[in-house]
Amino acid sequence: MKVVVALVRHETNTFSPLPTVLGSFSRGTHGSGPVYADDAKQACLNTNSAAAAYLDLAEKLGAEVDFAIVANAVPSGVVTREAFDSIADSVVASVKKGCDAVMLDLHGAMVAQGYPDAEGELLKRLRAVLPVGVPIVVALDFHANFSRELIQNATIITGYCTYPHIDIYQTGARAGKTLQALLKKEVEPVILWRRLPMLTHMLRQTPAMQPMKDIMDRAIAAEADGRVLNASVFGGFPLSDIPYAGLSVVLVVDKKKKAQGKQLLDELCNLAWERREDFIFPIEPLEQSIARAKQLADGPIILVDHGDNCGAGGPTDNMAVLREVMRQGLKNVVAGPFWDPAAVGQLIQAGVGAEVTLDIGGKTDVPALEIKGEPLNVRARVVKITDGNYIVTGPMFTGMRLSIGKTAVIEVDGILIFVCEKPQEPYDTGLFTHAGVDPAKKKYVLIKSRQHFRAGFGPLAKHIVLVAGPGVCSSDYSQFPFKHLSRPIYPLDENAQIGQGEEIV
Ligand SMILES: [Zn+2]
């Protein structure tokens, strides 16, 4: 037996000004783009990835593995046609050599030039060269958006049940379990899918809390008691101007239990729709959030700037929240990492101990939202320079080797500021500890994130204050010039009805 495995992940924020090229796909590999064959396998082994679960399953089955590619990029703007074709070509080339199953570790919210559902296009290309009946197994991020193409060309689909995403390996293992049953001819998987006409706010999506908790819990219970083979609820990625954005439920059911599956699909979708108002995050003005944080006595207080989060396509160089923190005089703060390769270069040249006056961040405009970059001019002392490399020890992406590139730690009026070459969402405290800075000992930790920080920073937080900084990840969807969404869609259109989404049942 032979399986083809591939990991291709990108969450595309179509409003992001950052282009996504082939070289962007180097997350977790420290490389300058995707890695292939044995390098790809080595990058995934023993990590919290679906691909690692596939490798373990292949070993258990005694199957030969052709690991086509690991192409993993930090969220950013639309993927170039050239990058997408190159990635897709390498998976197609492996599949063409012949295999008994294809096992994919994908994101589900990738948009490439000309392909609003890039994963759907990838699967279509694979189907075109695969003999009839060869299963395609797909593990997807909780933020996947679905077109019919993706559903119709997959055999088995599972999604993460967590946000922060800490069950990525299990998501691959759940799909693998169904694949095993299929290979033994014990089941005949059929996919049921419905996308609701609703954009949820990412700050209200987490299955750890309501309104999503009950919905996800019911899905997990149905999979556990065998009513369905796999049940996944997808919050969807709302910052994507494509017809497929929205909350989806995807069930893999045994053909003879299709009626039961349909019942579950209705139950989960109806519950999500009834709760649509609860998926809206009310926005507090930035100045008020910082003033509220200033009144809190004990730290660490995690200040989460959720408007410019590179984990959802933000450039990570908007300085508005740090500027406000300084204006209101918060002390004992560590902030960052802010993305500014030019400033890092300047600081390296100045050297540790030097005093420098320079502009930090604010170098990227966001034309889609008419935001102009505004650098923060500071007089800073260079405290430390690092290579930015660390290994994740927290629960999300555990074991993955990550890098924020060359990094400068500077001090400005008692505030430690991290400036880096490569943007990265703070899932893990290694971002700071690799430079000898312990965030647990700071009163305030200012980071740019939305939910994923909870994996690494949640356990040390005495308080968490969500701060609505400006940027492409804003929860104020009325700011975004959507043109291609399927309309009507809630909450942009109050009159949207549950039946106005899309489904395959
Ligand atoms: Zn996600």
PDB file of N, CA and C in Angstrom, residues 254-293:
ATOM      1  N   ASP A 254     -21.827   7.264   7.366  1.00  0.00           N
ATOM      2  CA  ASP A 254     -21.901   6.014   6.633  1.00  0.00           C
ATOM      3  C   ASP A 254     -23.197   6.067   5.802  1.00  0.00           C
ATOM      4  N   LYS A 255     -23.085   5.663   4.534  1.00  0.00           N
ATOM      5  CA  LYS A 255     -24.207   5.835   3.609  1.00  0.00           C
ATOM      6  C   LYS A 255     -25.529   5.312   4.191  1.00  0.00           C
ATOM      7  N   LYS A 256     -25.449   4.205   4.930  1.00  0.00           N
ATOM      8  CA  LYS A 256     -26.718   3.659   5.438  1.00  0.00           C
ATOM      9  C   LYS A 256     -27.272   4.443   6.631  1.00  0.00           C
ATOM     10  N   LYS A 257     -26.486   5.383   7.156  1.00  0.00           N
ATOM     11  CA  LYS A 257     -26.982   6.203   8.275  1.00  0.00           C
ATOM     12  C   LYS A 257     -27.183   7.660   7.851  1.00  0.00           C
ATOM     13  N   LYS A 258     -27.448   7.851   6.558  1.00  0.00           N
ATOM     14  CA  LYS A 258     -27.526   9.210   6.032  1.00  0.00           C
ATOM     15  C   LYS A 258     -28.668  10.021   6.662  1.00  0.00           C
ATOM     16  N   ALA A 259     -29.790   9.374   6.914  1.00  0.00           N
ATOM     17  CA  ALA A 259     -30.942  10.082   7.473  1.00  0.00           C
ATOM     18  C   ALA A 259     -30.605  10.624   8.862  1.00  0.00           C
ATOM     19  N   GLN A 260     -29.939   9.819   9.627  1.00  0.00           N
ATOM     20  CA  GLN A 260     -29.523  10.229  10.973  1.00  0.00           C
ATOM     21  C   GLN A 260     -28.554  11.416  10.900  1.00  0.00           C
ATOM     22  N   GLY A 261     -27.653  11.342   9.900  1.00  0.00           N
ATOM     23  CA  GLY A 261     -26.689  12.423   9.702  1.00  0.00           C
ATOM     24  C   GLY A 261     -27.381  13.725   9.344  1.00  0.00           C
ATOM     25  N   LYS A 262     -28.380  13.604   8.486  1.00  0.00           N
ATOM     26  CA  LYS A 262     -29.139  14.783   8.045  1.00  0.00           C
ATOM     27  C   LYS A 262     -29.814  15.461   9.248  1.00  0.00           C
ATOM     28  N   GLN A 263     -30.314  14.626  10.142  1.00  0.00           N
ATOM     29  CA  GLN A 263     -30.954  15.133  11.361  1.00  0.00           C
ATOM     30  C   GLN A 263     -29.960  15.935  12.219  1.00  0.00           C
ATOM     31  N   LEU A 264     -28.745  15.383  12.344  1.00  0.00           N
ATOM     32  CA  LEU A 264     -27.703  16.060  13.126  1.00  0.00           C
ATOM     33  C   LEU A 264     -27.310  17.378  12.450  1.00  0.00           C
ATOM     34  N   LEU A 265     -27.200  17.335  11.117  1.00  0.00           N
ATOM     35  CA  LEU A 265     -26.844  18.546  10.370  1.00  0.00           C
ATOM     36  C   LEU A 265     -27.859  19.655  10.659  1.00  0.00           C
ATOM     37  N   ASP A 266     -29.146  19.299  10.598  1.00  0.00           N
ATOM     38  CA  ASP A 266     -30.200  20.283  10.894  1.00  0.00           C
ATOM     39  C   ASP A 266     -30.064  20.802  12.323  1.00  0.00           C
ATOM     40  N   GLU A 267     -29.832  19.885  13.249  1.00  0.00           N
ATOM     41  CA  GLU A 267     -29.764  20.268  14.672  1.00  0.00           C
ATOM     42  C   GLU A 267     -28.628  21.276  14.907  1.00  0.00           C
ATOM     43  N   LEU A 268     -27.440  20.966  14.384  1.00  0.00           N
ATOM     44  CA  LEU A 268     -26.279  21.837  14.617  1.00  0.00           C
ATOM     45  C   LEU A 268     -26.456  23.190  13.919  1.00  0.00           C
ATOM     46  N   CYS A 269     -26.945  23.135  12.679  1.00  0.00           N
ATOM     47  CA  CYS A 269     -27.106  24.379  11.912  1.00  0.00           C
ATOM     48  C   CYS A 269     -28.189  25.264  12.533  1.00  0.00           C
ATOM     49  N   ASN A 270     -29.286  24.641  12.959  1.00  0.00           N
ATOM     50  CA  ASN A 270     -30.370  25.437  13.564  1.00  0.00           C
ATOM     51  C   ASN A 270     -29.897  26.124  14.838  1.00  0.00           C
ATOM     52  N   LEU A 271     -29.109  25.395  15.627  1.00  0.00           N
ATOM     53  CA  LEU A 271     -28.614  25.956  16.882  1.00  0.00           C
ATOM     54  C   LEU A 271     -27.686  27.150  16.601  1.00  0.00           C
ATOM     55  N   ALA A 272     -26.795  26.997  15.613  1.00  0.00           N
ATOM     56  CA  ALA A 272     -25.881  28.093  15.264  1.00  0.00           C
ATOM     57  C   ALA A 272     -26.671  29.303  14.779  1.00  0.00           C
ATOM     58  N   TRP A 273     -27.693  29.036  13.969  1.00  0.00           N
ATOM     59  CA  TRP A 273     -28.469  30.142  13.416  1.00  0.00           C
ATOM     60  C   TRP A 273     -29.271  30.867  14.500  1.00  0.00           C
ATOM     61  N   GLU A 274     -29.856  30.085  15.428  1.00  0.00           N
ATOM     62  CA  GLU A 274     -30.607  30.702  16.536  1.00  0.00           C
ATOM     63  C   GLU A 274     -29.709  31.624  17.360  1.00  0.00           C
ATOM     64  N   ARG A 275     -28.437  31.282  17.424  1.00  0.00           N
ATOM     65  CA  ARG A 275     -27.504  32.035  18.259  1.00  0.00           C
ATOM     66  C   ARG A 275     -26.721  33.090  17.480  1.00  0.00           C
ATOM     67  N   ARG A 276     -27.168  33.421  16.277  1.00  0.00           N
ATOM     68  CA  ARG A 276     -26.329  34.271  15.413  1.00  0.00           C
ATOM     69  C   ARG A 276     -25.950  35.604  16.049  1.00  0.00           C
ATOM     70  N   GLU A 277     -26.868  36.163  16.829  1.00  0.00           N
ATOM     71  CA  GLU A 277     -26.549  37.448  17.476  1.00  0.00           C
ATOM     72  C   GLU A 277     -25.401  37.308  18.476  1.00  0.00           C
ATOM     73  N   ASP A 278     -25.321  36.142  19.111  1.00  0.00           N
ATOM     74  CA  ASP A 278     -24.275  35.928  20.122  1.00  0.00           C
ATOM     75  C   ASP A 278     -22.887  35.773  19.498  1.00  0.00           C
ATOM     76  N   PHE A 279     -22.842  35.608  18.181  1.00  0.00           N
ATOM     77  CA  PHE A 279     -21.543  35.513  17.500  1.00  0.00           C
ATOM     78  C   PHE A 279     -20.997  36.899  17.127  1.00  0.00           C
ATOM     79  N   ILE A 280     -21.679  37.952  17.585  1.00  0.00           N
ATOM     80  CA  ILE A 280     -21.188  39.311  17.313  1.00  0.00           C
ATOM     81  C   ILE A 280     -20.395  39.805  18.516  1.00  0.00           C
ATOM     82  N   PHE A 281     -19.202  40.312  18.258  1.00  0.00           N
ATOM     83  CA  PHE A 281     -18.346  40.830  19.331  1.00  0.00           C
ATOM     84  C   PHE A 281     -18.543  42.335  19.438  1.00  0.00           C
ATOM     85  N   PRO A 282     -18.997  42.831  20.607  1.00  0.00           N
ATOM     86  CA  PRO A 282     -19.175  44.276  20.755  1.00  0.00           C
ATOM     87  C   PRO A 282     -17.820  44.963  20.931  1.00  0.00           C
ATOM     88  N   ILE A 283     -17.612  46.051  20.202  1.00  0.00           N
ATOM     89  CA  ILE A 283     -16.283  46.684  20.189  1.00  0.00           C
ATOM     90  C   ILE A 283     -16.184  47.817  21.210  1.00  0.00           C
ATOM     91  N   GLU A 284     -15.140  47.774  22.038  1.00  0.00           N
ATOM     92  CA  GLU A 284     -14.868  48.837  23.013  1.00  0.00           C
ATOM     93  C   GLU A 284     -13.792  49.748  22.393  1.00  0.00           C
ATOM     94  N   PRO A 285     -13.956  51.087  22.467  1.00  0.00           N
ATOM     95  CA  PRO A 285     -12.914  51.957  21.892  1.00  0.00           C
ATOM     96  C   PRO A 285     -11.558  51.702  22.554  1.00  0.00           C
ATOM     97  N   LEU A 286     -10.514  51.771  21.754  1.00  0.00           N
ATOM     98  CA  LEU A 286      -9.148  51.465  22.172  1.00  0.00           C
ATOM     99  C   LEU A 286      -8.725  52.226  23.438  1.00  0.00           C
ATOM    100  N   GLU A 287      -9.009  53.528  23.506  1.00  0.00           N
ATOM    101  CA  GLU A 287      -8.598  54.342  24.657  1.00  0.00           C
ATOM    102  C   GLU A 287      -9.225  53.804  25.941  1.00  0.00           C
ATOM    103  N   GLN A 288     -10.497  53.385  25.826  1.00  0.00           N
ATOM    104  CA  GLN A 288     -11.201  52.866  27.018  1.00  0.00           C
ATOM    105  C   GLN A 288     -10.593  51.562  27.503  1.00  0.00           C
ATOM    106  N   SER A 289     -10.196  50.711  26.556  1.00  0.00           N
ATOM    107  CA  SER A 289      -9.620  49.412  26.939  1.00  0.00           C
ATOM    108  C   SER A 289      -8.321  49.624  27.705  1.00  0.00           C
ATOM    109  N   ILE A 290      -7.492  50.553  27.225  1.00  0.00           N
ATOM    110  CA  ILE A 290      -6.200  50.790  27.893  1.00  0.00           C
ATOM    111  C   ILE A 290      -6.436  51.429  29.268  1.00  0.00           C
ATOM    112  N   ALA A 291      -7.394  52.350  29.345  1.00  0.00           N
ATOM    113  CA  ALA A 291      -7.707  52.984  30.631  1.00  0.00           C
ATOM    114  C   ALA A 291      -8.204  51.931  31.628  1.00  0.00           C
ATOM    115  N   ARG A 292      -8.978  50.975  31.139  1.00  0.00           N
ATOM    116  CA  ARG A 292      -9.502  49.897  31.988  1.00  0.00           C
ATOM    117  C   ARG A 292      -8.342  49.031  32.483  1.00  0.00           C
ATOM    118  N   ALA A 293      -7.406  48.739  31.576  1.00  0.00           N
ATOM    119  CA  ALA A 293      -6.238  47.925  31.958  1.00  0.00           C
ATOM    120  C   ALA A 293      -5.402  48.643  33.012  1.00  0.00           C
TER     121      ALA A 293
END
